[in-house]
């Protein structure tokens, strides 16, 4: 029987990604009604496929850990980089993580999480697009379009969580988005069948063995202006390139169409062209792009609307923190909302808590992602408290990630004096010596 969208609910969540699923799970586990609108018929394949080990503490909070482990995603051994001629690698096992990171197909990963929270009691509606948000003193009213039935309606809620990703209904409606003028980049990506990947010992391994021999995520810089990612999954490999807007003309010069310029550009990154030996671009999956992906809002809450994940802010994919940020922000937002239901006279206090948490977290991700020449003394001082609150393993992993991509200066003053990075330097020539022959 077809579910009917109700007229009212306690909390409405917009968006069916990891942030939306985390929000629903925490709400229903605390006895609060959660309704979720997802505009697609089913979650789509998208970027953000690299899941770092921090994910598992949120999986446990959602009670979904066992289901994710059984799905059979590719578990990864660690990460590696080829940056300015230096090859470095790190292993997650060196950081006391009992469960490794993963490379996931986001359509399957997101659907697994949504199916799970539906069993917990969340009400999920697919093919429903939120159109407009109206705040009033008693809560929030949302106008929507039920695409499957071509019907429009409204739903009232006490609180709204905008987890709608980069389309950010609340952020764009209220003109809150601010772009970072010093950090304006575009991303282009596609998918390949076949080829090779690197294992934990930097050996070239043929595609098809990734479930038996764990891969590393790979980042390789292109000259002085961009970098390429290589993320092997079960059925294909995701490759993408990050291009500063100021270098878009140079990128365009690599070919007379999207496919030619993309294939030419990514092969300019060391190691990437060797990993692509014997591979084939899956052209019917297309070359996709995101323009100007780095931003944050003037504020994270409007009335009773909380913005989480990419709907709120995104810094850069270099440290693979997109899913982590979505989960962290959704958990923090629902923490504030749950307490606001219990102690309504303190609701404004909880909103202030969330704003502070999000501002601090965005500043920390900027510190991890920015090229060292952009780091100011003010940024370092702002991050002292958050570094003190993190565990030593988290700090060490953050410092190691920065060092992989020549950003060790960013955290050296805060962490480096007492917690060294754990990584291994190898000769690039030595790694390439074992590359497959064309």
Short mmCIF file of C-alpha atoms in Angstrom, two decimals, residues 19-357:
data_model
loop_
_atom_site.label_atom_id
_atom_site.label_comp_id
_atom_site.label_asym_id
_atom_site.label_seq_id
_atom_site.Cartn_x
_atom_site.Cartn_y
_atom_site.Cartn_z
CA UNK A 19 23.78 12.85 7.10
CA UNK A 20 20.05 12.38 6.62
CA UNK A 21 20.26 8.73 7.68
CA UNK A 22 22.33 9.58 10.77
CA UNK A 23 19.83 12.27 11.75
CA UNK A 24 16.83 9.92 11.42
CA UNK A 25 18.54 7.15 13.35
CA UNK A 26 19.47 9.30 16.32
CA UNK A 27 16.02 10.91 16.45
CA UNK A 28 13.95 7.72 16.35
CA UNK A 29 16.24 5.99 18.84
CA UNK A 30 15.41 8.85 21.21
CA UNK A 31 11.65 8.58 20.66
CA UNK A 32 11.29 11.50 18.26
CA UNK A 33 9.30 11.15 15.04
CA UNK A 34 11.45 11.57 11.91
CA UNK A 35 10.19 11.93 8.33
CA UNK A 36 12.70 12.04 5.45
CA UNK A 37 12.22 13.35 1.90
CA UNK A 38 14.59 12.05 -0.80
CA UNK A 39 14.02 13.59 -4.23
CA UNK A 40 15.44 10.63 -6.16
CA UNK A 41 13.67 7.32 -6.76
CA UNK A 42 16.70 5.63 -5.20
CA UNK A 43 20.08 7.07 -4.08
CA UNK A 44 22.42 7.91 -6.96
CA UNK A 45 26.04 7.03 -7.61
CA UNK A 46 28.13 10.03 -6.58
CA UNK A 47 31.56 11.05 -5.33
CA UNK A 48 32.51 10.77 -1.68
CA UNK A 49 33.36 7.06 -2.00
CA UNK A 50 36.31 7.10 0.41
CA UNK A 51 35.22 6.25 3.97
CA UNK A 52 37.83 6.76 6.69
CA UNK A 53 37.84 4.63 9.89
CA UNK A 54 36.17 7.38 11.97
CA UNK A 55 32.94 6.22 10.29
CA UNK A 56 32.64 3.16 12.49
CA UNK A 57 31.89 5.02 15.72
CA UNK A 58 28.88 6.58 13.97
CA UNK A 59 27.91 3.19 12.51
CA UNK A 60 27.79 1.85 16.05
CA UNK A 61 25.63 4.78 17.16
CA UNK A 62 23.27 3.98 14.27
CA UNK A 63 23.45 0.24 15.09
CA UNK A 64 24.29 -0.45 11.43
CA UNK A 65 27.92 -1.63 11.75
CA UNK A 66 27.20 -5.31 11.15
CA UNK A 67 25.10 -4.63 8.03
CA UNK A 68 27.82 -2.45 6.50
CA UNK A 69 30.50 -5.04 7.20
CA UNK A 70 28.39 -7.79 5.59
CA UNK A 71 27.69 -5.75 2.43
CA UNK A 72 31.15 -6.57 1.10
CA UNK A 73 32.49 -3.12 0.26
CA UNK A 74 36.21 -2.86 -0.50
CA UNK A 75 38.20 -2.45 2.72
CA UNK A 76 41.30 -0.34 2.24
CA UNK A 77 44.67 -0.71 3.90
CA UNK A 78 45.51 2.99 4.01
CA UNK A 79 46.45 5.89 1.81
CA UNK A 80 49.32 6.98 -0.39
CA UNK A 81 50.42 10.08 -2.25
CA UNK A 82 52.75 11.04 -5.03
CA UNK A 83 53.36 14.69 -4.34
CA UNK A 84 56.05 16.85 -5.92
CA UNK A 85 58.05 13.77 -6.85
CA UNK A 86 57.85 12.14 -3.41
CA UNK A 87 55.96 8.91 -2.75
CA UNK A 88 54.56 8.37 0.74
CA UNK A 89 52.16 5.85 2.23
CA UNK A 90 50.43 5.15 5.53
CA UNK A 91 48.53 2.19 6.99
CA UNK A 92 45.40 2.47 9.15
CA UNK A 93 46.62 -0.47 11.24
CA UNK A 94 49.33 1.82 12.65
CA UNK A 95 46.68 4.03 14.28
CA UNK A 96 44.95 1.49 16.56
CA UNK A 97 41.80 1.24 14.43
CA UNK A 98 40.11 -2.13 14.87
CA UNK A 99 38.16 -1.71 11.60
CA UNK A 100 39.67 -0.26 8.44
CA UNK A 101 38.35 2.38 6.07
CA UNK A 102 36.41 1.49 2.93
CA UNK A 103 35.85 2.38 -0.71
CA UNK A 104 32.08 2.34 -1.27
CA UNK A 105 29.65 2.74 -4.14
CA UNK A 106 27.58 5.61 -2.80
CA UNK A 107 24.28 4.52 -4.33
CA UNK A 108 24.49 1.16 -2.52
CA UNK A 109 26.00 2.62 0.65
CA UNK A 110 23.37 5.35 1.00
CA UNK A 111 20.51 2.93 0.28
CA UNK A 112 21.79 0.50 2.91
CA UNK A 113 21.75 3.26 5.54
CA UNK A 114 18.27 4.46 4.54
CA UNK A 115 16.84 0.93 4.58
CA UNK A 116 18.31 0.46 8.02
CA UNK A 117 16.86 3.63 9.56
CA UNK A 118 13.49 2.76 8.05
CA UNK A 119 13.56 -0.48 10.09
CA UNK A 120 14.30 1.67 13.14
CA UNK A 121 11.06 3.61 12.61
CA UNK A 122 11.96 6.55 10.37
CA UNK A 123 9.42 7.33 7.62
CA UNK A 124 11.22 7.55 4.26
CA UNK A 125 9.55 9.07 1.20
CA UNK A 126 11.35 8.77 -2.15
CA UNK A 127 10.70 11.02 -5.16
CA UNK A 128 9.61 13.90 -2.95
CA UNK A 129 11.32 17.22 -3.58
CA UNK A 130 11.23 19.96 -0.94
CA UNK A 131 10.56 23.28 -2.68
CA UNK A 132 10.41 25.99 -0.05
CA UNK A 133 10.97 26.39 3.69
CA UNK A 134 8.92 28.83 5.75
CA UNK A 135 9.93 29.51 9.36
CA UNK A 136 7.34 30.68 11.87
CA UNK A 137 7.27 30.94 15.66
CA UNK A 138 5.71 27.54 16.09
CA UNK A 139 8.14 25.67 13.86
CA UNK A 140 8.65 25.18 10.14
CA UNK A 141 6.37 24.68 7.13
CA UNK A 142 7.77 22.99 4.01
CA UNK A 143 6.24 23.06 0.56
CA UNK A 144 7.01 19.94 -1.46
CA UNK A 145 6.36 18.21 -4.77
CA UNK A 146 5.54 14.49 -4.72
CA UNK A 147 7.14 13.67 -8.07
CA UNK A 148 5.83 10.10 -8.31
CA UNK A 149 2.20 11.25 -8.03
CA UNK A 150 2.72 14.77 -9.40
CA UNK A 151 1.09 16.27 -6.32
CA UNK A 152 2.11 19.30 -4.33
CA UNK A 153 1.55 19.78 -0.63
CA UNK A 154 2.83 21.17 2.65
CA UNK A 155 4.04 19.56 5.85
CA UNK A 156 4.59 21.24 9.20
CA UNK A 157 7.32 20.25 11.65
CA UNK A 158 8.84 21.54 14.84
CA UNK A 159 12.39 21.26 13.49
CA UNK A 160 13.85 20.78 10.04
CA UNK A 161 17.24 19.23 9.17
CA UNK A 162 18.53 20.22 5.75
CA UNK A 163 20.78 17.37 4.57
CA UNK A 164 20.13 18.08 0.89
CA UNK A 165 23.80 18.21 -0.09
CA UNK A 166 25.27 20.87 -2.34
CA UNK A 167 21.80 21.89 -3.51
CA UNK A 168 21.26 23.15 0.08
CA UNK A 169 17.62 24.21 0.05
CA UNK A 170 17.83 26.43 3.14
CA UNK A 171 21.30 27.82 2.44
CA UNK A 172 20.49 28.92 -1.09
CA UNK A 173 16.96 30.06 -0.30
CA UNK A 174 18.29 32.33 2.46
CA UNK A 175 21.36 33.40 0.45
CA UNK A 176 23.72 32.13 3.16
CA UNK A 177 26.44 30.50 1.05
CA UNK A 178 29.88 32.12 1.06
CA UNK A 179 32.66 30.96 -1.24
CA UNK A 180 36.27 30.95 -0.13
CA UNK A 181 38.03 33.28 -2.56
CA UNK A 182 41.45 31.79 -1.72
CA UNK A 183 40.24 28.25 -2.32
CA UNK A 184 38.15 28.09 -5.50
CA UNK A 185 38.38 24.76 -7.30
CA UNK A 186 36.45 22.58 -9.73
CA UNK A 187 36.28 18.79 -9.65
CA UNK A 188 35.93 16.48 -12.68
CA UNK A 189 35.61 12.70 -12.41
CA UNK A 190 34.78 9.48 -14.25
CA UNK A 191 34.89 5.70 -13.84
CA UNK A 192 37.23 3.06 -15.27
CA UNK A 193 37.05 -0.69 -15.72
CA UNK A 194 40.23 -2.75 -15.36
CA UNK A 195 43.72 -1.42 -14.74
CA UNK A 196 45.70 -1.68 -11.51
CA UNK A 197 45.85 -0.41 -7.94
CA UNK A 198 48.50 -0.24 -5.22
CA UNK A 199 48.39 -2.50 -2.16
CA UNK A 200 49.71 -1.68 1.32
CA UNK A 201 53.27 -2.40 0.21
CA UNK A 202 52.99 -0.22 -2.90
CA UNK A 203 52.88 -3.23 -5.21
CA UNK A 204 50.88 -2.96 -8.44
CA UNK A 205 47.91 -5.35 -8.24
CA UNK A 206 45.58 -6.12 -11.13
CA UNK A 207 41.94 -5.00 -10.89
CA UNK A 208 39.75 -7.87 -9.71
CA UNK A 209 41.77 -8.70 -6.60
CA UNK A 210 40.62 -5.78 -4.44
CA UNK A 211 38.42 -7.89 -2.14
CA UNK A 212 41.34 -10.22 -1.39
CA UNK A 213 44.33 -7.83 -1.45
CA UNK A 214 43.41 -4.52 0.18
CA UNK A 215 44.13 -1.36 -1.81
CA UNK A 216 45.32 2.08 -0.83
CA UNK A 217 43.60 5.31 -1.82
CA UNK A 218 45.97 7.28 -4.06
CA UNK A 219 46.43 11.03 -4.50
CA UNK A 220 48.87 12.39 -7.08
CA UNK A 221 49.52 16.02 -7.86
CA UNK A 222 49.53 17.53 -11.33
CA UNK A 223 52.30 20.11 -11.62
CA UNK A 224 51.72 22.95 -9.21
CA UNK A 225 48.03 23.38 -9.84
CA UNK A 226 45.95 20.28 -9.14
CA UNK A 227 45.75 16.67 -8.05
CA UNK A 228 44.14 13.37 -9.03
CA UNK A 229 42.40 10.75 -6.89
CA UNK A 230 42.28 6.99 -7.55
CA UNK A 231 39.66 5.02 -5.56
CA UNK A 232 39.13 1.38 -6.55
CA UNK A 233 35.72 -0.13 -5.81
CA UNK A 234 34.13 -3.50 -6.48
CA UNK A 235 33.09 -3.04 -10.11
CA UNK A 236 35.07 0.00 -11.25
CA UNK A 237 37.60 2.64 -10.19
CA UNK A 238 36.71 6.26 -9.51
CA UNK A 239 39.24 8.76 -10.85
CA UNK A 240 38.92 12.49 -10.50
CA UNK A 241 40.97 15.64 -10.89
CA UNK A 242 40.89 18.84 -8.85
CA UNK A 243 41.52 21.99 -10.90
CA UNK A 244 41.85 25.56 -9.54
CA UNK A 245 39.45 27.90 -11.30
CA UNK A 246 42.44 29.99 -12.33
CA UNK A 247 43.79 26.99 -14.28
CA UNK A 248 40.53 25.99 -15.95
CA UNK A 249 41.77 27.35 -19.29
CA UNK A 250 44.85 25.14 -19.14
CA UNK A 251 42.66 22.14 -18.32
CA UNK A 252 40.37 22.95 -21.25
CA UNK A 253 43.39 22.98 -23.58
CA UNK A 254 44.02 19.26 -22.99
CA UNK A 255 41.31 18.22 -25.46
CA UNK A 256 38.40 19.34 -27.60
CA UNK A 257 35.75 17.48 -25.56
CA UNK A 258 35.12 16.40 -21.97
CA UNK A 259 36.43 12.87 -22.42
CA UNK A 260 39.65 13.79 -24.22
CA UNK A 261 40.65 16.57 -21.83
CA UNK A 262 39.83 14.47 -18.76
CA UNK A 263 41.78 11.42 -19.96
CA UNK A 264 44.74 13.58 -20.96
CA UNK A 265 44.80 15.55 -17.70
CA UNK A 266 44.67 12.63 -15.26
CA UNK A 267 47.50 10.85 -17.08
CA UNK A 268 49.79 13.79 -16.35
CA UNK A 269 49.78 12.76 -12.68
CA UNK A 270 52.66 10.45 -11.68
CA UNK A 271 51.66 6.79 -11.10
CA UNK A 272 48.14 7.36 -12.42
CA UNK A 273 49.03 6.63 -16.05
CA UNK A 274 50.74 3.38 -14.96
CA UNK A 275 47.70 2.36 -12.89
CA UNK A 276 45.49 2.89 -15.94
CA UNK A 277 47.43 0.34 -18.03
CA UNK A 278 44.89 -1.97 -19.64
CA UNK A 279 41.93 0.02 -18.31
CA UNK A 280 38.99 1.51 -20.16
CA UNK A 281 36.92 4.60 -19.39
CA UNK A 282 33.24 3.69 -18.89
CA UNK A 283 31.96 6.41 -21.22
CA UNK A 284 28.25 5.80 -20.67
CA UNK A 285 28.74 6.77 -17.00
CA UNK A 286 29.92 10.17 -18.23
CA UNK A 287 32.48 12.72 -17.07
CA UNK A 288 30.90 14.58 -14.17
CA UNK A 289 31.82 17.87 -12.52
CA UNK A 290 31.23 20.15 -9.57
CA UNK A 291 32.10 23.82 -9.95
CA UNK A 292 33.19 25.94 -6.97
CA UNK A 293 32.79 23.18 -4.40
CA UNK A 294 34.36 24.95 -1.39
CA UNK A 295 31.97 27.07 0.69
CA UNK A 296 30.42 27.65 4.10
CA UNK A 297 27.31 29.53 5.28
CA UNK A 298 27.02 32.83 7.12
CA UNK A 299 25.26 30.77 9.81
CA UNK A 300 24.31 27.11 10.22
CA UNK A 301 20.80 27.57 11.64
CA UNK A 302 17.86 29.66 10.39
CA UNK A 303 14.91 29.69 12.79
CA UNK A 304 14.34 26.01 13.57
CA UNK A 305 16.20 24.79 10.46
CA UNK A 306 19.56 23.08 11.00
CA UNK A 307 21.90 22.62 8.03
CA UNK A 308 24.17 19.56 8.07
CA UNK A 309 26.83 17.99 5.84
CA UNK A 310 27.32 19.47 2.36
CA UNK A 311 24.09 21.45 2.75
CA UNK A 312 26.01 23.45 5.33
CA UNK A 313 29.65 23.48 4.22
CA UNK A 314 32.30 21.68 2.23
CA UNK A 315 36.01 22.42 2.29
CA UNK A 316 37.95 20.00 0.08
CA UNK A 317 38.06 16.28 -0.76
CA UNK A 318 41.80 15.95 -0.07
CA UNK A 319 41.29 14.42 3.39
CA UNK A 320 38.16 12.40 2.52
CA UNK A 321 36.15 14.02 5.30
CA UNK A 322 32.83 14.55 3.46
CA UNK A 323 30.97 11.57 4.92
CA UNK A 324 32.57 12.15 8.32
CA UNK A 325 31.41 15.78 8.31
CA UNK A 326 27.87 14.72 7.33
CA UNK A 327 27.69 12.21 10.18
CA UNK A 328 29.28 14.51 12.76
CA UNK A 329 27.04 17.46 11.90
CA UNK A 330 23.88 15.33 11.79
CA UNK A 331 24.66 13.79 15.17
CA UNK A 332 25.44 17.22 16.66
CA UNK A 333 22.26 18.75 15.20
CA UNK A 334 20.06 15.96 16.52
CA UNK A 335 21.79 16.15 19.92
CA UNK A 336 20.69 19.80 20.06
CA UNK A 337 17.16 19.06 18.79
CA UNK A 338 16.59 16.12 21.16
CA UNK A 339 17.53 18.32 24.12
CA UNK A 340 15.41 21.16 22.78
CA UNK A 341 12.36 18.85 22.93
CA UNK A 342 13.23 17.89 26.51
CA UNK A 343 14.18 21.38 27.67
CA UNK A 344 12.43 23.86 25.34
CA UNK A 345 13.45 26.86 27.45
CA UNK A 346 17.09 26.08 26.56
CA UNK A 347 16.56 25.67 22.79
CA UNK A 348 18.51 28.83 21.91
CA UNK A 349 21.42 27.64 24.03
CA UNK A 350 21.53 24.38 22.07
CA UNK A 351 21.47 26.28 18.79
CA UNK A 352 24.49 28.27 19.93
CA UNK A 353 26.24 25.01 20.80
CA UNK A 354 25.64 23.68 17.28
CA UNK A 355 26.80 26.88 15.59
CA UNK A 356 30.03 26.79 17.61
CA UNK A 357 30.62 23.10 16.89
#
